[in-house]
Amino acid sequence: MSKERARRRAEREAERARQAAARAEREARAARRRELRGRVAGTVTAVLPRPIRVARQRGVLARRRRTENAVLAVLWFLVQVLAWILLGSWIARLGVFLVSILLVPVLVTILFDRRS
């Protein structure tokens, strides 16, 4: 009976040793990952010293600018949909796409200029 207990105890100790080795390997891998992440973050923050803004700007002007941009994007999308529906030629569709891309800054300047 004592030989059986000794064998089971040896098996339990061997299992604990395997688990401890696996845990040590996981912790070492996590430490290497943290160290690498720290080096990469250090490099990135050295290149980009300013904090990166996560939240969008608030206020009346920012809300107005977002509304204007959304309206312009919806209008641009509607023009593209109408061109796809009404025009059968791929060249005409491409022409409408390119002209509308070129006209967006012009429309922003004409419609939403705040200097006046």
mmCIF file with all atom_site columns, N, CA and C in Angstrom, residues 8-41:
data_model
loop_
_atom_site.group_PDB
_atom_site.id
_atom_site.type_symbol
_atom_site.label_atom_id
_atom_site.label_alt_id
_atom_site.label_comp_id
_atom_site.label_asym_id
_atom_site.label_entity_id
_atom_site.label_seq_id
_atom_site.pdbx_PDB_ins_code
_atom_site.Cartn_x
_atom_site.Cartn_y
_atom_site.Cartn_z
_atom_site.occupancy
_atom_site.B_iso_or_equiv
_atom_site.pdbx_formal_charge
_atom_site.auth_seq_id
_atom_site.auth_comp_id
_atom_site.auth_asym_id
_atom_site.auth_atom_id
_atom_site.pdbx_PDB_model_num
ATOM 1   N N  . ARG A 1 8  ? 1.531 7.405  -6.419  1.00 0.00 ? 8  ARG A N  1
ATOM 2   C CA . ARG A 1 8  ? 0.550 8.466  -6.670  1.00 0.00 ? 8  ARG A CA 1
ATOM 3   C C  . ARG A 1 8  ? 1.096 9.840  -6.289  1.00 0.00 ? 8  ARG A C  1
ATOM 4   N N  . ARG A 1 9  ? 1.812 9.912  -5.152  1.00 0.00 ? 9  ARG A N  1
ATOM 5   C CA . ARG A 1 9  ? 2.412 11.170 -4.738  1.00 0.00 ? 9  ARG A CA 1
ATOM 6   C C  . ARG A 1 9  ? 3.431 11.633 -5.772  1.00 0.00 ? 9  ARG A C  1
ATOM 7   N N  . ALA A 1 10 ? 4.220 10.709 -6.300  1.00 0.00 ? 10 ALA A N  1
ATOM 8   C CA . ALA A 1 10 ? 5.200 11.055 -7.329  1.00 0.00 ? 10 ALA A CA 1
ATOM 9   C C  . ALA A 1 10 ? 4.496 11.558 -8.586  1.00 0.00 ? 10 ALA A C  1
ATOM 10  N N  . GLU A 1 11 ? 3.366 10.926 -8.950  1.00 0.00 ? 11 GLU A N  1
ATOM 11  C CA . GLU A 1 11 ? 2.603 11.385 -10.117 1.00 0.00 ? 11 GLU A CA 1
ATOM 12  C C  . GLU A 1 11 ? 2.050 12.793 -9.888  1.00 0.00 ? 11 GLU A C  1
ATOM 13  N N  . ARG A 1 12 ? 1.505 13.032 -8.668  1.00 0.00 ? 12 ARG A N  1
ATOM 14  C CA . ARG A 1 12 ? 0.989 14.372 -8.360  1.00 0.00 ? 12 ARG A CA 1
ATOM 15  C C  . ARG A 1 12 ? 2.093 15.415 -8.410  1.00 0.00 ? 12 ARG A C  1
ATOM 16  N N  . GLU A 1 13 ? 3.241 15.104 -7.852  1.00 0.00 ? 13 GLU A N  1
ATOM 17  C CA . GLU A 1 13 ? 4.360 16.039 -7.867  1.00 0.00 ? 13 GLU A CA 1
ATOM 18  C C  . GLU A 1 13 ? 4.851 16.287 -9.287  1.00 0.00 ? 13 GLU A C  1
ATOM 19  N N  . ALA A 1 14 ? 4.866 15.240 -10.098 1.00 0.00 ? 14 ALA A N  1
ATOM 20  C CA . ALA A 1 14 ? 5.284 15.410 -11.490 1.00 0.00 ? 14 ALA A CA 1
ATOM 21  C C  . ALA A 1 14 ? 4.284 16.295 -12.231 1.00 0.00 ? 14 ALA A C  1
ATOM 22  N N  . GLU A 1 15 ? 2.987 16.095 -11.969 1.00 0.00 ? 15 GLU A N  1
ATOM 23  C CA . GLU A 1 15 ? 1.960 16.932 -12.601 1.00 0.00 ? 15 GLU A CA 1
ATOM 24  C C  . GLU A 1 15 ? 2.093 18.384 -12.152 1.00 0.00 ? 15 GLU A C  1
ATOM 25  N N  . ARG A 1 16 ? 2.317 18.592 -10.856 1.00 0.00 ? 16 ARG A N  1
ATOM 26  C CA . ARG A 1 16 ? 2.530 19.969 -10.363 1.00 0.00 ? 16 ARG A CA 1
ATOM 27  C C  . ARG A 1 16 ? 3.763 20.594 -10.995 1.00 0.00 ? 16 ARG A C  1
ATOM 28  N N  . ALA A 1 17 ? 4.809 19.817 -11.167 1.00 0.00 ? 17 ALA A N  1
ATOM 29  C CA . ALA A 1 17 ? 6.026 20.339 -11.797 1.00 0.00 ? 17 ALA A CA 1
ATOM 30  C C  . ALA A 1 17 ? 5.756 20.723 -13.250 1.00 0.00 ? 17 ALA A C  1
ATOM 31  N N  . ARG A 1 18 ? 4.979 19.896 -13.980 1.00 0.00 ? 18 ARG A N  1
ATOM 32  C CA . ARG A 1 18 ? 4.634 20.235 -15.366 1.00 0.00 ? 18 ARG A CA 1
ATOM 33  C C  . ARG A 1 18 ? 3.797 21.505 -15.417 1.00 0.00 ? 18 ARG A C  1
ATOM 34  N N  . GLN A 1 19 ? 2.822 21.631 -14.504 1.00 0.00 ? 19 GLN A N  1
ATOM 35  C CA . GLN A 1 19 ? 1.991 22.833 -14.472 1.00 0.00 ? 19 GLN A CA 1
ATOM 36  C C  . GLN A 1 19 ? 2.820 24.062 -14.127 1.00 0.00 ? 19 GLN A C  1
ATOM 37  N N  . ALA A 1 20 ? 3.759 23.911 -13.173 1.00 0.00 ? 20 ALA A N  1
ATOM 38  C CA . ALA A 1 20 ? 4.616 25.036 -12.799 1.00 0.00 ? 20 ALA A CA 1
ATOM 39  C C  . ALA A 1 20 ? 5.498 25.448 -13.976 1.00 0.00 ? 20 ALA A C  1
ATOM 40  N N  . ALA A 1 21 ? 6.000 24.474 -14.728 1.00 0.00 ? 21 ALA A N  1
ATOM 41  C CA . ALA A 1 21 ? 6.830 24.796 -15.894 1.00 0.00 ? 21 ALA A CA 1
ATOM 42  C C  . ALA A 1 21 ? 5.999 25.499 -16.964 1.00 0.00 ? 21 ALA A C  1
ATOM 43  N N  . ALA A 1 22 ? 4.775 25.028 -17.182 1.00 0.00 ? 22 ALA A N  1
ATOM 44  C CA . ALA A 1 22 ? 3.909 25.673 -18.175 1.00 0.00 ? 22 ALA A CA 1
ATOM 45  C C  . ALA A 1 22 ? 3.571 27.092 -17.737 1.00 0.00 ? 22 ALA A C  1
ATOM 46  N N  . ARG A 1 23 ? 3.278 27.282 -16.445 1.00 0.00 ? 23 ARG A N  1
ATOM 47  C CA . ARG A 1 23 ? 2.975 28.617 -15.930 1.00 0.00 ? 23 ARG A CA 1
ATOM 48  C C  . ARG A 1 23 ? 4.182 29.540 -16.076 1.00 0.00 ? 23 ARG A C  1
ATOM 49  N N  . ALA A 1 24 ? 5.362 29.020 -15.772 1.00 0.00 ? 24 ALA A N  1
ATOM 50  C CA . ALA A 1 24 ? 6.579 29.832 -15.908 1.00 0.00 ? 24 ALA A CA 1
ATOM 51  C C  . ALA A 1 24 ? 6.810 30.225 -17.362 1.00 0.00 ? 24 ALA A C  1
ATOM 52  N N  . GLU A 1 25 ? 6.543 29.301 -18.298 1.00 0.00 ? 25 GLU A N  1
ATOM 53  C CA . GLU A 1 25 ? 6.702 29.616 -19.723 1.00 0.00 ? 25 GLU A CA 1
ATOM 54  C C  . GLU A 1 25 ? 5.703 30.687 -20.155 1.00 0.00 ? 25 GLU A C  1
ATOM 55  N N  . ARG A 1 26 ? 4.440 30.574 -19.684 1.00 0.00 ? 26 ARG A N  1
ATOM 56  C CA . ARG A 1 26 ? 3.441 31.595 -20.018 1.00 0.00 ? 26 ARG A CA 1
ATOM 57  C C  . ARG A 1 26 ? 3.841 32.954 -19.471 1.00 0.00 ? 26 ARG A C  1
ATOM 58  N N  . GLU A 1 27 ? 4.318 32.983 -18.241 1.00 0.00 ? 27 GLU A N  1
ATOM 59  C CA . GLU A 1 27 ? 4.722 34.257 -17.639 1.00 0.00 ? 27 GLU A CA 1
ATOM 60  C C  . GLU A 1 27 ? 5.929 34.839 -18.357 1.00 0.00 ? 27 GLU A C  1
ATOM 61  N N  . ALA A 1 28 ? 6.867 33.979 -18.762 1.00 0.00 ? 28 ALA A N  1
ATOM 62  C CA . ALA A 1 28 ? 8.034 34.478 -19.499 1.00 0.00 ? 28 ALA A CA 1
ATOM 63  C C  . ALA A 1 28 ? 7.616 35.036 -20.850 1.00 0.00 ? 28 ALA A C  1
ATOM 64  N N  . ARG A 1 29 ? 6.688 34.348 -21.531 1.00 0.00 ? 29 ARG A N  1
ATOM 65  C CA . ARG A 1 29 ? 6.199 34.830 -22.819 1.00 0.00 ? 29 ARG A CA 1
ATOM 66  C C  . ARG A 1 29 ? 5.478 36.161 -22.652 1.00 0.00 ? 29 ARG A C  1
ATOM 67  N N  . ALA A 1 30 ? 4.659 36.282 -21.591 1.00 0.00 ? 30 ALA A N  1
ATOM 68  C CA . ALA A 1 30 ? 3.952 37.536 -21.339 1.00 0.00 ? 30 ALA A CA 1
ATOM 69  C C  . ALA A 1 30 ? 4.928 38.658 -21.029 1.00 0.00 ? 30 ALA A C  1
ATOM 70  N N  . ALA A 1 31 ? 5.998 38.341 -20.289 1.00 0.00 ? 31 ALA A N  1
ATOM 71  C CA . ALA A 1 31 ? 7.009 39.366 -19.974 1.00 0.00 ? 31 ALA A CA 1
ATOM 72  C C  . ALA A 1 31 ? 7.720 39.817 -21.247 1.00 0.00 ? 31 ALA A C  1
ATOM 73  N N  . ARG A 1 32 ? 8.057 38.859 -22.124 1.00 0.00 ? 32 ARG A N  1
ATOM 74  C CA . ARG A 1 32 ? 8.700 39.236 -23.392 1.00 0.00 ? 32 ARG A CA 1
ATOM 75  C C  . ARG A 1 32 ? 7.767 40.102 -24.229 1.00 0.00 ? 32 ARG A C  1
ATOM 76  N N  . ARG A 1 33 ? 6.473 39.754 -24.242 1.00 0.00 ? 33 ARG A N  1
ATOM 77  C CA . ARG A 1 33 ? 5.490 40.531 -25.002 1.00 0.00 ? 33 ARG A CA 1
ATOM 78  C C  . ARG A 1 33 ? 5.362 41.941 -24.434 1.00 0.00 ? 33 ARG A C  1
ATOM 79  N N  . ARG A 1 34 ? 5.301 42.053 -23.086 1.00 0.00 ? 34 ARG A N  1
ATOM 80  C CA . ARG A 1 34 ? 5.219 43.385 -22.470 1.00 0.00 ? 34 ARG A CA 1
ATOM 81  C C  . ARG A 1 34 ? 6.460 44.213 -22.789 1.00 0.00 ? 34 ARG A C  1
ATOM 82  N N  . GLU A 1 35 ? 7.616 43.573 -22.765 1.00 0.00 ? 35 GLU A N  1
ATOM 83  C CA . GLU A 1 35 ? 8.866 44.296 -23.040 1.00 0.00 ? 35 GLU A CA 1
ATOM 84  C C  . GLU A 1 35 ? 8.882 44.767 -24.496 1.00 0.00 ? 35 GLU A C  1
ATOM 85  N N  . LEU A 1 36 ? 8.465 43.911 -25.415 1.00 0.00 ? 36 LEU A N  1
ATOM 86  C CA . LEU A 1 36 ? 8.416 44.291 -26.828 1.00 0.00 ? 36 LEU A CA 1
ATOM 87  C C  . LEU A 1 36 ? 7.407 45.406 -27.053 1.00 0.00 ? 36 LEU A C  1
ATOM 88  N N  . ARG A 1 37 ? 6.239 45.289 -26.413 1.00 0.00 ? 37 ARG A N  1
ATOM 89  C CA . ARG A 1 37 ? 5.218 46.327 -26.541 1.00 0.00 ? 37 ARG A CA 1
ATOM 90  C C  . ARG A 1 37 ? 5.742 47.658 -25.999 1.00 0.00 ? 37 ARG A C  1
ATOM 91  N N  . GLY A 1 38 ? 6.489 47.604 -24.915 1.00 0.00 ? 38 GLY A N  1
ATOM 92  C CA . GLY A 1 38 ? 7.067 48.821 -24.354 1.00 0.00 ? 38 GLY A CA 1
ATOM 93  C C  . GLY A 1 38 ? 8.070 49.452 -25.295 1.00 0.00 ? 38 GLY A C  1
ATOM 94  N N  . ARG A 1 39 ? 8.891 48.614 -25.949 1.00 0.00 ? 39 ARG A N  1
ATOM 95  C CA . ARG A 1 39 ? 9.859 49.158 -26.907 1.00 0.00 ? 39 ARG A CA 1
ATOM 96  C C  . ARG A 1 39 ? 9.160 49.782 -28.096 1.00 0.00 ? 39 ARG A C  1
ATOM 97  N N  . VAL A 1 40 ? 8.121 49.119 -28.619 1.00 0.00 ? 40 VAL A N  1
ATOM 98  C CA . VAL A 1 40 ? 7.387 49.656 -29.765 1.00 0.00 ? 40 VAL A CA 1
ATOM 99  C C  . VAL A 1 40 ? 6.669 50.939 -29.368 1.00 0.00 ? 40 VAL A C  1
ATOM 100 N N  . ALA A 1 41 ? 6.045 50.943 -28.198 1.00 0.00 ? 41 ALA A N  1
ATOM 101 C CA . ALA A 1 41 ? 5.355 52.147 -27.740 1.00 0.00 ? 41 ALA A CA 1
ATOM 102 C C  . ALA A 1 41 ? 6.341 53.283 -27.537 1.00 0.00 ? 41 ALA A C  1
#
